[in-house]
XYZ file of C-alpha atoms in Angstrom:
667
model
C -82.352 -105.307 -112.939
C -82.698 -101.546 -112.618
C -83.340 -99.687 -109.370
C -86.862 -98.861 -110.513
C -87.609 -102.542 -111.206
C -86.100 -103.671 -107.926
C -88.065 -101.229 -105.802
C -91.308 -101.841 -107.709
C -90.803 -105.595 -107.234
C -90.423 -105.235 -103.439
C -93.452 -102.914 -103.175
C -95.612 -105.398 -105.101
C -94.232 -108.383 -103.203
C -95.358 -106.834 -99.918
C -98.692 -105.683 -101.310
C -97.880 -102.028 -100.616
C -98.514 -100.649 -104.111
C -101.667 -98.742 -103.232
C -100.496 -97.642 -99.812
C -97.244 -96.332 -101.269
C -99.160 -94.343 -103.849
C -101.454 -92.959 -101.095
C -98.513 -92.233 -98.764
C -100.281 -94.245 -96.066
C -97.534 -96.704 -95.076
C -97.269 -97.274 -91.352
C -93.932 -97.295 -89.524
C -93.938 -101.106 -89.369
C -94.763 -101.353 -93.051
C -91.971 -98.934 -93.954
C -89.635 -101.032 -91.815
C -90.752 -104.136 -93.681
C -90.143 -102.467 -97.053
C -86.604 -101.363 -96.164
C -85.746 -104.741 -94.595
C -87.220 -106.744 -97.500
C -85.286 -104.671 -100.051
C -82.023 -105.243 -98.192
C -82.832 -108.922 -97.652
C -83.751 -109.524 -101.268
C -80.967 -107.581 -102.952
C -78.278 -107.592 -100.204
C -77.835 -103.792 -100.350
C -79.549 -100.656 -99.030
C -81.820 -98.440 -101.093
C -79.457 -95.446 -100.810
C -76.428 -97.520 -101.874
C -78.271 -98.805 -104.946
C -79.334 -95.309 -105.924
C -75.713 -94.129 -105.665
C -74.449 -97.093 -107.635
C -76.957 -96.615 -110.421
C -76.195 -92.894 -110.547
C -72.515 -93.602 -110.994
C -73.270 -96.040 -113.800
C -75.321 -93.586 -115.792
C -73.606 -92.045 -118.829
C -75.574 -88.918 -119.699
C -75.646 -85.634 -117.735
C -79.433 -85.635 -117.721
C -79.621 -89.083 -116.094
C -76.982 -88.096 -113.586
C -78.994 -85.010 -112.670
C -82.114 -87.109 -112.123
C -80.385 -89.425 -109.696
C -78.535 -86.620 -107.938
C -81.905 -84.924 -107.439
C -83.255 -88.129 -105.922
C -80.324 -88.325 -103.480
C -80.767 -84.678 -102.541
C -84.480 -85.208 -102.036
C -83.943 -88.211 -99.746
C -81.388 -86.281 -97.699
C -83.759 -83.283 -97.505
C -86.699 -85.434 -96.403
C -84.613 -87.095 -93.710
C -83.443 -83.667 -92.468
C -87.008 -82.324 -92.455
C -86.495 -79.830 -95.327
C -87.821 -79.465 -98.841
C -86.330 -81.105 -101.917
C -83.421 -79.143 -103.295
C -83.115 -77.911 -106.868
C -80.346 -78.399 -109.354
C -78.494 -75.935 -111.596
C -78.549 -76.116 -115.367
C -75.582 -75.468 -117.633
C -76.144 -71.690 -117.359
C -76.154 -71.789 -113.544
C -79.916 -71.291 -113.323
C -81.594 -73.271 -110.548
C -84.112 -75.802 -111.911
C -86.731 -77.769 -109.979
C -86.325 -81.505 -109.532
C -87.009 -83.282 -112.829
C -90.525 -84.590 -113.371
C -89.955 -86.725 -116.475
C -89.838 -90.119 -114.832
C -93.266 -90.808 -113.293
C -92.091 -93.834 -111.257
C -89.131 -91.919 -109.859
C -91.415 -89.030 -108.939
C -93.731 -91.440 -107.145
C -90.834 -92.862 -105.144
C -89.655 -89.386 -104.094
C -93.116 -88.149 -103.231
C -93.781 -91.333 -101.243
C -90.631 -90.902 -99.195
C -91.474 -87.227 -98.629
C -94.976 -88.159 -97.452
C -93.450 -90.459 -94.800
C -91.252 -87.727 -93.226
C -93.162 -87.804 -89.949
C -92.838 -91.591 -89.670
C -89.135 -91.428 -90.450
C -88.543 -88.722 -87.825
C -90.494 -90.738 -85.268
C -88.386 -93.762 -86.093
C -85.232 -91.705 -85.591
C -86.414 -90.520 -82.187
C -87.463 -94.025 -81.131
C -85.701 -96.600 -83.275
C -87.030 -100.129 -83.422
C -84.868 -102.796 -81.786
C -82.481 -104.686 -83.991
C -84.049 -107.830 -85.453
C -81.994 -110.518 -87.217
C -82.700 -110.423 -90.928
C -83.670 -114.109 -91.052
C -86.582 -113.562 -88.640
C -88.208 -110.727 -90.557
C -91.401 -112.056 -92.115
C -92.947 -110.643 -95.255
C -96.637 -109.837 -95.413
C -98.510 -113.123 -96.221
C -99.680 -113.547 -99.797
C -103.312 -114.368 -100.491
C -103.965 -117.604 -102.355
C -106.322 -115.644 -104.622
C -103.617 -113.205 -105.723
C -104.490 -109.648 -106.652
C -107.076 -108.353 -109.117
C -106.960 -109.590 -112.726
C -104.788 -107.505 -115.043
C -104.588 -107.321 -118.807
C -101.479 -109.517 -118.711
C -102.043 -111.930 -115.800
C -104.918 -113.852 -114.258
C -105.316 -112.865 -110.554
C -102.512 -110.342 -111.171
C -99.954 -113.133 -110.570
C -96.875 -112.548 -112.717
C -96.153 -116.131 -113.661
C -96.383 -117.947 -116.975
C -99.030 -120.289 -115.539
C -101.399 -117.292 -115.195
C -100.540 -115.520 -118.481
C -103.522 -113.926 -120.235
C -101.967 -114.984 -123.529
C -103.389 -118.430 -122.802
C -106.954 -119.072 -123.842
C -107.905 -120.923 -120.656
C -106.792 -118.046 -118.422
C -108.881 -115.576 -120.436
C -111.901 -117.779 -119.816
C -111.075 -118.029 -116.098
C -111.073 -114.258 -115.904
C -114.355 -114.006 -117.774
C -116.300 -117.208 -118.710
C -118.368 -115.286 -121.214
C -115.211 -114.532 -123.157
C -115.277 -118.085 -124.528
C -118.125 -117.157 -126.896
C -116.079 -114.285 -128.363
C -112.867 -116.283 -128.761
C -112.049 -118.166 -131.979
C -113.150 -121.776 -132.078
C -110.949 -124.148 -130.128
C -108.055 -125.557 -132.170
C -106.768 -128.746 -130.544
C -103.591 -128.618 -132.568
C -102.784 -125.178 -131.119
C -104.794 -124.537 -127.976
C -104.892 -128.186 -126.979
C -101.165 -128.800 -127.373
C -100.350 -125.615 -125.441
C -102.707 -126.565 -122.617
C -101.433 -130.129 -122.346
C -97.823 -128.992 -122.262
C -98.611 -126.514 -119.466
C -100.592 -129.199 -117.597
C -97.705 -131.682 -117.828
C -95.238 -129.136 -116.465
C -97.556 -128.206 -113.640
C -98.243 -131.820 -112.670
C -94.501 -132.464 -112.356
C -94.151 -129.404 -110.177
C -97.099 -130.514 -108.009
C -95.581 -133.973 -107.600
C -92.242 -132.460 -106.505
C -94.053 -130.174 -104.043
C -95.987 -133.063 -102.506
C -92.840 -135.107 -102.064
C -91.085 -132.158 -100.416
C -93.966 -131.655 -97.985
C -94.039 -135.327 -97.077
C -90.291 -135.573 -96.576
C -90.365 -132.580 -94.272
C -93.465 -133.730 -92.352
C -95.662 -130.839 -93.589
C -98.633 -132.846 -94.834
C -101.083 -131.172 -92.489
C -104.270 -130.192 -94.328
C -105.214 -127.341 -91.985
C -101.744 -125.754 -92.062
C -101.501 -126.156 -95.840
C -104.892 -124.524 -96.353
C -103.724 -121.538 -94.287
C -100.533 -121.184 -96.312
C -98.310 -121.958 -93.316
C -95.667 -123.687 -95.442
C -96.022 -121.579 -98.599
C -92.563 -120.021 -98.301
C -90.966 -122.930 -96.510
C -89.067 -124.848 -99.174
C -85.762 -124.548 -100.908
C -85.488 -121.715 -103.367
C -88.813 -119.966 -102.794
C -87.371 -117.148 -100.679
C -85.135 -116.123 -103.549
C -87.734 -116.739 -106.258
C -90.068 -114.216 -107.806
C -93.422 -113.434 -106.234
C -95.151 -115.398 -109.016
C -93.385 -118.611 -107.985
C -94.429 -118.075 -104.389
C -98.066 -117.753 -105.501
C -97.807 -121.074 -107.377
C -96.485 -122.811 -104.288
C -99.185 -121.232 -102.125
C -101.902 -122.478 -104.486
C -100.320 -125.923 -104.778
C -100.433 -126.244 -100.998
C -104.091 -125.226 -101.021
C -104.792 -127.843 -103.712
C -103.000 -130.585 -101.777
C -104.947 -129.554 -98.641
C -108.236 -130.035 -100.488
C -107.197 -133.617 -101.316
C -105.912 -134.389 -97.824
C -109.146 -133.173 -96.269
C -111.001 -136.170 -97.709
C -108.522 -138.730 -96.338
C -110.894 -139.438 -93.485
C -110.172 -143.167 -92.892
C -106.568 -142.512 -91.899
C -107.859 -140.866 -88.701
C -109.158 -144.313 -87.663
C -106.407 -146.562 -89.014
C -102.788 -145.365 -89.425
C -100.660 -145.841 -92.552
C -97.462 -147.895 -92.489
C -94.977 -147.385 -95.333
C -92.199 -149.483 -96.858
C -94.242 -152.469 -98.091
C -93.238 -153.230 -101.660
C -94.686 -156.755 -101.782
C -95.051 -158.674 -98.521
C -93.857 -158.041 -94.998
C -93.777 -160.306 -91.972
C -95.368 -158.976 -88.832
C -94.645 -161.398 -86.002
C -96.681 -162.081 -82.891
C -94.852 -163.244 -79.790
C -96.563 -165.351 -77.116
C -94.725 -165.740 -73.822
C -95.225 -168.661 -71.474
C -95.275 -168.221 -67.706
C -91.857 -167.317 -66.334
C -92.265 -166.775 -62.576
C -92.377 -169.532 -59.925
C -91.683 -170.177 -56.271
C -88.001 -170.229 -55.367
C -86.075 -173.435 -55.102
C -82.428 -174.182 -55.575
C -81.003 -175.875 -58.594
C -81.514 -175.686 -62.344
C -85.296 -175.569 -62.469
C -86.223 -173.494 -65.507
C -89.594 -172.284 -66.715
C -90.847 -170.131 -69.560
C -90.444 -169.699 -73.262
C -91.535 -167.697 -76.244
C -93.462 -168.742 -79.338
C -93.357 -166.601 -82.467
C -96.141 -166.810 -85.029
C -95.578 -164.782 -88.189
C -98.374 -162.648 -89.563
C -98.279 -161.668 -93.237
C -98.953 -158.151 -94.475
C -99.088 -157.585 -98.241
C -99.849 -154.918 -100.839
C -101.315 -155.015 -104.344
C -100.650 -152.738 -107.314
C -103.207 -150.048 -108.024
C -103.244 -147.364 -110.697
C -104.896 -144.329 -112.254
C -104.871 -144.196 -116.060
C -107.025 -141.652 -117.809
C -107.172 -139.317 -120.792
C -108.192 -135.679 -120.805
C -109.576 -134.000 -123.852
C -110.307 -132.871 -126.389
C -109.811 -129.195 -125.580
C -113.411 -128.227 -126.428
C -114.756 -130.755 -123.893
C -112.377 -129.601 -121.174
C -113.317 -125.982 -121.827
C -117.049 -126.711 -121.585
C -116.681 -128.509 -118.260
C -114.464 -125.752 -116.914
C -116.931 -123.016 -117.849
C -119.616 -125.042 -116.079
C -117.462 -125.168 -112.972
C -116.983 -121.397 -113.002
C -120.708 -120.833 -113.403
C -121.846 -123.117 -110.574
C -119.060 -122.824 -108.029
C -119.392 -119.107 -107.359
C -119.136 -119.656 -103.597
C -115.736 -121.368 -103.775
C -113.231 -119.006 -102.099
C -110.558 -120.096 -104.531
C -110.952 -119.770 -108.284
C -108.850 -122.482 -109.861
C -107.207 -122.259 -113.263
C -108.248 -124.905 -115.756
C -105.051 -126.880 -115.114
C -105.525 -126.785 -111.351
C -109.234 -127.657 -111.726
C -108.494 -130.789 -113.783
C -105.834 -132.054 -111.381
C -107.775 -131.207 -108.223
C -110.898 -133.090 -109.295
C -108.908 -136.083 -110.523
C -107.038 -136.387 -107.226
C -110.115 -135.777 -105.070
C -111.982 -138.504 -106.961
C -109.048 -140.884 -106.486
C -108.897 -140.076 -102.773
C -112.613 -140.671 -102.206
C -112.343 -143.967 -104.074
C -109.388 -144.991 -101.932
C -111.381 -144.178 -98.766
C -114.217 -146.481 -99.857
C -111.763 -149.153 -101.024
C -109.899 -149.093 -97.712
C -113.117 -150.118 -96.041
C -114.900 -152.309 -98.627
C -112.319 -153.159 -101.275
C -110.895 -156.540 -102.309
C -108.103 -156.986 -104.835
C -109.048 -158.958 -107.940
C -106.807 -159.258 -111.006
C -108.794 -157.603 -113.824
C -109.874 -159.195 -117.074
C -107.155 -158.446 -119.623
C -107.805 -155.220 -121.451
C -110.914 -154.377 -119.396
C -110.989 -151.536 -116.856
C -111.919 -152.912 -113.446
C -113.824 -151.506 -110.458
C -112.044 -149.138 -108.103
C -113.022 -151.536 -105.299
C -110.808 -154.266 -106.803
C -107.554 -152.248 -106.817
C -106.635 -153.339 -103.246
C -108.042 -155.044 -100.150
C -109.577 -153.113 -97.263
C -110.676 -153.661 -93.670
C -113.818 -155.809 -94.154
C -112.313 -158.426 -96.442
C -109.125 -158.502 -94.371
C -111.214 -159.336 -91.299
C -113.098 -161.960 -93.308
C -109.772 -163.532 -94.309
C -108.701 -163.670 -90.648
C -111.927 -165.512 -89.839
C -111.421 -167.979 -92.690
C -107.771 -168.671 -91.897
C -108.655 -169.196 -88.243
C -107.006 -166.101 -86.788
C -110.238 -164.596 -85.434
C -113.248 -166.251 -83.886
C -116.319 -163.995 -84.281
C -119.132 -163.659 -81.751
C -122.148 -164.922 -83.673
C -125.203 -164.422 -81.504
C -128.171 -163.449 -83.688
C -129.034 -160.561 -81.347
C -126.161 -158.439 -82.609
C -125.627 -160.198 -85.939
C -128.919 -158.951 -87.289
C -129.687 -155.894 -85.173
C -132.471 -153.552 -86.351
C -133.347 -149.911 -85.969
C -135.191 -150.741 -82.781
C -132.550 -153.021 -81.201
C -129.251 -151.283 -82.118
C -128.347 -149.958 -78.652
C -129.291 -153.143 -76.814
C -127.366 -155.253 -79.387
C -124.170 -153.219 -78.916
C -124.414 -153.449 -75.125
C -124.967 -157.179 -75.316
C -122.014 -157.617 -77.707
C -119.692 -155.780 -75.321
C -120.971 -157.841 -72.390
C -120.399 -161.102 -74.290
C -116.865 -160.097 -75.246
C -116.063 -159.206 -71.649
C -117.455 -162.543 -70.527
C -115.348 -164.447 -73.079
C -111.884 -163.024 -72.304
C -109.540 -164.583 -69.742
C -108.720 -163.109 -66.324
C -105.319 -162.008 -67.630
C -106.755 -159.616 -70.235
C -108.646 -156.339 -70.093
C -110.280 -154.108 -72.700
C -109.236 -150.735 -71.262
C -107.490 -149.658 -74.481
C -110.108 -151.041 -76.857
C -112.708 -148.982 -78.710
C -115.912 -150.219 -80.289
C -116.226 -149.493 -84.010
C -119.779 -149.055 -85.296
C -121.505 -148.223 -88.587
C -121.836 -144.423 -88.903
C -124.788 -144.932 -91.212
C -126.733 -146.246 -88.215
C -125.900 -143.337 -85.918
C -129.439 -141.968 -86.206
C -130.774 -145.310 -84.933
C -128.374 -145.008 -82.003
C -129.574 -141.528 -81.054
C -133.206 -142.612 -81.200
C -132.537 -145.715 -79.089
C -130.577 -143.796 -76.460
C -133.263 -141.152 -76.120
C -135.942 -143.827 -75.864
C -134.044 -145.709 -73.164
C -132.371 -142.928 -71.169
C -134.574 -139.895 -71.804
C -134.933 -137.164 -74.374
C -132.505 -134.852 -72.580
C -129.570 -137.251 -72.885
C -126.270 -135.450 -73.555
C -124.721 -136.517 -76.878
C -121.937 -133.904 -76.883
C -118.415 -134.056 -75.510
C -115.974 -136.906 -74.940
C -118.279 -138.599 -72.432
C -121.506 -138.008 -74.388
C -123.689 -140.834 -75.615
C -122.223 -140.547 -79.133
C -118.728 -141.095 -77.758
C -119.250 -143.683 -75.001
C -121.712 -146.591 -74.882
C -124.214 -145.828 -72.060
C -123.796 -147.872 -68.866
C -120.240 -148.860 -69.989
C -116.847 -147.201 -70.251
C -116.401 -148.381 -73.877
C -115.505 -145.512 -76.256
C -117.055 -145.404 -79.728
C -115.563 -144.802 -83.181
C -118.094 -144.340 -86.014
C -116.851 -145.765 -89.324
C -118.073 -144.480 -92.750
C -118.601 -146.428 -95.986
C -120.274 -149.448 -94.352
C -123.621 -149.207 -96.101
C -126.158 -151.304 -94.133
C -123.589 -153.806 -92.810
C -124.418 -154.631 -89.125
C -120.771 -154.160 -88.157
C -119.316 -154.250 -84.627
C -115.634 -154.545 -83.694
C -113.674 -154.186 -80.479
C -110.194 -153.109 -81.453
C -107.210 -151.237 -80.019
C -106.422 -148.263 -82.280
C -103.232 -148.728 -84.226
C -103.489 -152.521 -84.524
C -105.144 -152.538 -87.947
C -103.224 -150.343 -90.379
C -103.117 -149.432 -94.030
C -99.981 -150.441 -95.914
C -98.225 -148.451 -98.649
C -94.804 -148.412 -100.241
C -93.924 -144.714 -100.772
C -95.952 -141.827 -99.311
C -98.035 -139.882 -101.820
C -97.550 -142.309 -104.717
C -101.203 -142.118 -105.697
C -101.078 -138.303 -105.893
C -97.890 -138.235 -107.940
C -99.678 -137.935 -111.278
C -97.531 -138.048 -114.373
C -98.742 -136.657 -117.724
C -97.908 -137.028 -121.389
C -99.262 -135.465 -124.558
C -100.915 -137.836 -127.027
C -102.193 -136.103 -130.149
C -105.253 -134.044 -129.121
C -105.489 -135.807 -125.736
C -103.309 -135.827 -122.619
C -102.695 -138.993 -120.676
C -102.439 -138.903 -116.903
C -101.370 -141.813 -114.696
C -99.996 -142.816 -111.362
C -99.153 -146.240 -109.906
C -98.924 -147.146 -106.224
C -99.131 -150.050 -103.751
C -101.868 -150.487 -101.213
C -103.056 -153.014 -98.617
C -104.441 -153.573 -95.115
C -103.151 -155.648 -92.231
C -103.372 -156.125 -88.497
C -100.159 -156.357 -86.555
C -101.669 -158.521 -83.798
C -104.754 -160.742 -84.049
C -103.996 -163.543 -81.601
C -102.981 -167.122 -81.925
C -103.365 -168.801 -85.317
C -104.879 -172.242 -85.732
C -104.865 -174.950 -88.409
C -108.547 -175.904 -87.992
C -111.806 -174.347 -86.922
C -112.078 -176.812 -84.041
C -108.706 -175.713 -82.653
C -109.818 -172.077 -82.846
C -113.128 -172.859 -81.150
C -111.428 -174.807 -78.409
C -109.107 -171.893 -77.642
C -112.120 -169.855 -76.341
C -110.727 -166.418 -77.392
C -107.514 -166.689 -75.342
C -104.944 -164.131 -76.621
C -107.403 -162.813 -79.205
C -107.023 -159.050 -79.618
C -109.697 -158.151 -82.177
C -113.324 -159.057 -81.499
C -116.021 -158.843 -84.179
C -119.625 -159.878 -84.575
C -120.548 -162.183 -87.452
C -121.578 -159.273 -89.691
C -123.281 -161.564 -92.222
C -126.847 -161.710 -93.479
C -128.960 -164.840 -93.187
C -129.916 -166.661 -96.390
C -133.626 -167.507 -96.573
C -134.684 -168.759 -100.013
C -132.116 -166.972 -102.206
C -128.835 -165.033 -102.178
C -129.574 -161.341 -102.693
C -126.692 -158.883 -103.151
C -128.783 -156.147 -101.498
C -128.375 -158.034 -98.206
C -124.594 -157.661 -98.113
C -121.459 -159.355 -99.373
C -121.268 -162.053 -96.609
C -124.266 -164.399 -96.310
C -124.718 -167.597 -94.301
C -127.267 -170.337 -93.972
C -128.987 -171.134 -90.703
C -131.893 -173.294 -89.517
C -134.436 -170.991 -91.188
C -132.909 -171.295 -94.684
C -135.417 -172.890 -97.014
C -133.379 -173.044 -100.227
C -129.770 -174.338 -100.312
C -129.068 -174.793 -104.038
C -128.253 -171.498 -105.778
C -128.037 -170.640 -109.472
C -127.587 -166.870 -109.187
C -126.811 -163.994 -106.845
C -129.579 -161.497 -107.420
C -128.687 -157.778 -107.541
C -124.985 -158.580 -107.602
C -122.858 -155.400 -107.916
C -119.617 -154.923 -109.832
C -116.545 -154.888 -107.621
C -118.193 -156.742 -104.715
C -116.996 -160.265 -103.803
C -119.830 -162.388 -102.379
C -119.185 -165.058 -99.763
C -121.789 -167.811 -99.440
C -121.106 -169.787 -96.235
C -122.593 -172.688 -94.320
C -123.774 -171.639 -90.865
C -125.851 -174.731 -90.011
C -124.840 -178.362 -90.509
C -128.355 -179.185 -91.713
C -128.353 -176.441 -94.360
C -125.371 -177.062 -96.675
C -125.249 -174.615 -99.607
C -124.667 -176.004 -103.129
C -123.773 -174.408 -106.465
C -123.577 -176.296 -109.783
C -121.022 -175.409 -112.450
C -123.517 -174.040 -114.961
C -125.274 -170.876 -116.080
C -123.871 -167.787 -114.414
C -121.581 -170.081 -112.358
C -120.114 -172.009 -115.290
C -116.750 -170.196 -114.851
C -116.086 -171.467 -111.283
C -113.398 -174.123 -110.900
C -115.821 -176.887 -109.946
C -119.276 -177.489 -108.502
C -119.451 -176.433 -104.862
C -121.076 -178.390 -102.031
C -120.393 -177.479 -98.389
C -119.784 -180.410 -96.044
C -119.396 -178.663 -92.670
C -120.134 -175.456 -90.841
C -117.625 -172.827 -91.959
C -117.325 -174.119 -95.526
C -117.812 -171.327 -98.088
C -117.290 -170.133 -101.676
C -116.396 -166.528 -102.639
C -117.173 -165.252 -106.121
C -117.229 -161.934 -107.989
C -119.058 -160.756 -111.088
C -116.814 -160.648 -114.185
C -116.977 -158.384 -117.217
C -118.958 -161.134 -119.016
C -121.659 -160.917 -116.292
C -120.693 -164.370 -114.968
C -119.229 -165.172 -111.594
C -115.510 -165.817 -111.178
C -114.330 -167.864 -108.236
C -111.871 -166.214 -105.814
C -111.619 -168.906 -103.146
C -113.466 -171.745 -101.439
C -113.334 -173.925 -98.369
C -114.678 -177.513 -98.375
C -114.310 -179.815 -95.381
C -112.193 -177.197 -93.665
C -109.668 -177.066 -96.519
C -109.229 -173.571 -97.988
C -108.267 -173.130 -101.660
C -107.401 -169.743 -103.240
C -107.597 -168.948 -106.953
C -104.001 -167.828 -107.554
C -104.804 -166.319 -110.942
C -107.204 -163.758 -109.491
C -105.638 -163.265 -106.045
C -101.912 -163.935 -106.427
C -100.772 -162.081 -103.284
C -103.218 -163.383 -100.671
C -101.457 -165.424 -97.962
C -102.075 -169.051 -98.811
C -101.999 -168.433 -102.563
C -98.188 -168.535 -102.663
């Protein structure tokens, strides 16, 4: 690389091109230029000029570089540039043939005052490794004829059709018609290469604990990975934009702020609960022992989830991308077509995972049929329902807070907390527990609080009425994605957690060309588990007789009451009670794809029944409950008929291993 190229590269890297031309560099900026040149090329500017002069072969080139040396020396001494003598001994002015060289010399001359000031008051020595370059903007510079955003990198080359459109969406009408065999193949190849680079970047950030959305969006880590400091400025821009893209995805990972993620679960993992007997006693001599420990294993598991999709053809991608450019004018970042496709794919996957982590239940799909995103893994609600059905958790089932309304929300929550406090033993407290409520009902809460405690009630701050239940010390966490479910849970943060195998697996999208399309996919493992629920019991009677001793998670019976039919609009968990008028069911009205419906007996005089016929002809057998707590759980299949997931009759629970192979109890 020539001296001219080196110096131009440093000036552009620091964003000083215009200031250098205007001779308006400050002392600190000049310092940064000199330091960055020496840091990047491991030599001083003067040394490189001398070396290049010595390497030149012709007299004319030697004169040019000698003139530059003389000019630098003259500027530093405060004089004017010296002239050179021609072959006849006549003094000639400094050569003007090389415009870039002239700009360099004139720029140095224009900084004479700054250089003299620096000489009189030199800056303190600073170790080279602590000198920071001027931060690069994620948006790059202005578009040029050769590069989108002025970023000198192949990803932003104006030779590519999609980058020309990004620079000017109206250019698409003037370009030749899309040729999938040419434009499409080129785009897909570039997208595949970029996706691999993005995957590697994500893994690096995770391994080095840099997955902080706010810091990534600010570009904090943009030059903090192996190789980037010695790479070209174009590579640094790519990393900066990749970090911004990853930050956009991480910003929608809202459920992980309520429930942490535990890694390393490839299939199943035992989480044990230890219960200690009394150990202390009054002193007496002799071998009088007391105490012991009982361990009860708790099973956490993950299921396999995936993204598999095709992009294309090129004409369709281009149309969508132009639409994005036209409607997203307020977006501070203008994404390339490659970045746009990946960003929206990953954001959609992240939003789906958020909803699934709350309302999902794993169901093995019909062969060859794409299933609902809700059935890729099991989330919080169905995990809690499983704990109830396997006698790990005893819910509080008073109708006051099981079926609260807009008018009774506040009173129902206060009563639920009071009932939980009244049910725990004297050895337990709830100081570290929070109450988890449905965020969708927050407006009801505000209205109730104002009605009860006055319109001027303070809702702000950590002790406001949105953060703490009035007249209690119980702190509130508002959970999204609950629809109209009347959900209440007392839980110590960190107990329930999401399970994964390898961090970032879902975002590690792989790509492959396939004729005029490109295929994108990723595969990961996902699940939900509590580390501590309480004692486990073999029967419902044993659980009831325990009276909540050692229980650590407290929930209301967040189920709807069945009147004369089962209606999917009323929720996924529905129970009979004394008011139920119809107990034989032939359909679940308004059933939604991806939702598993649990029909349960809540009153010994109202036993639900389902015959093996019609929309239920695919269940394993006719269902008739025989006791309170008996239930059947079904889900709508691709043939619009219900498939059986599990049932409990006479207290005996049976799981359909074909559809739910990993659920504890299935194997």
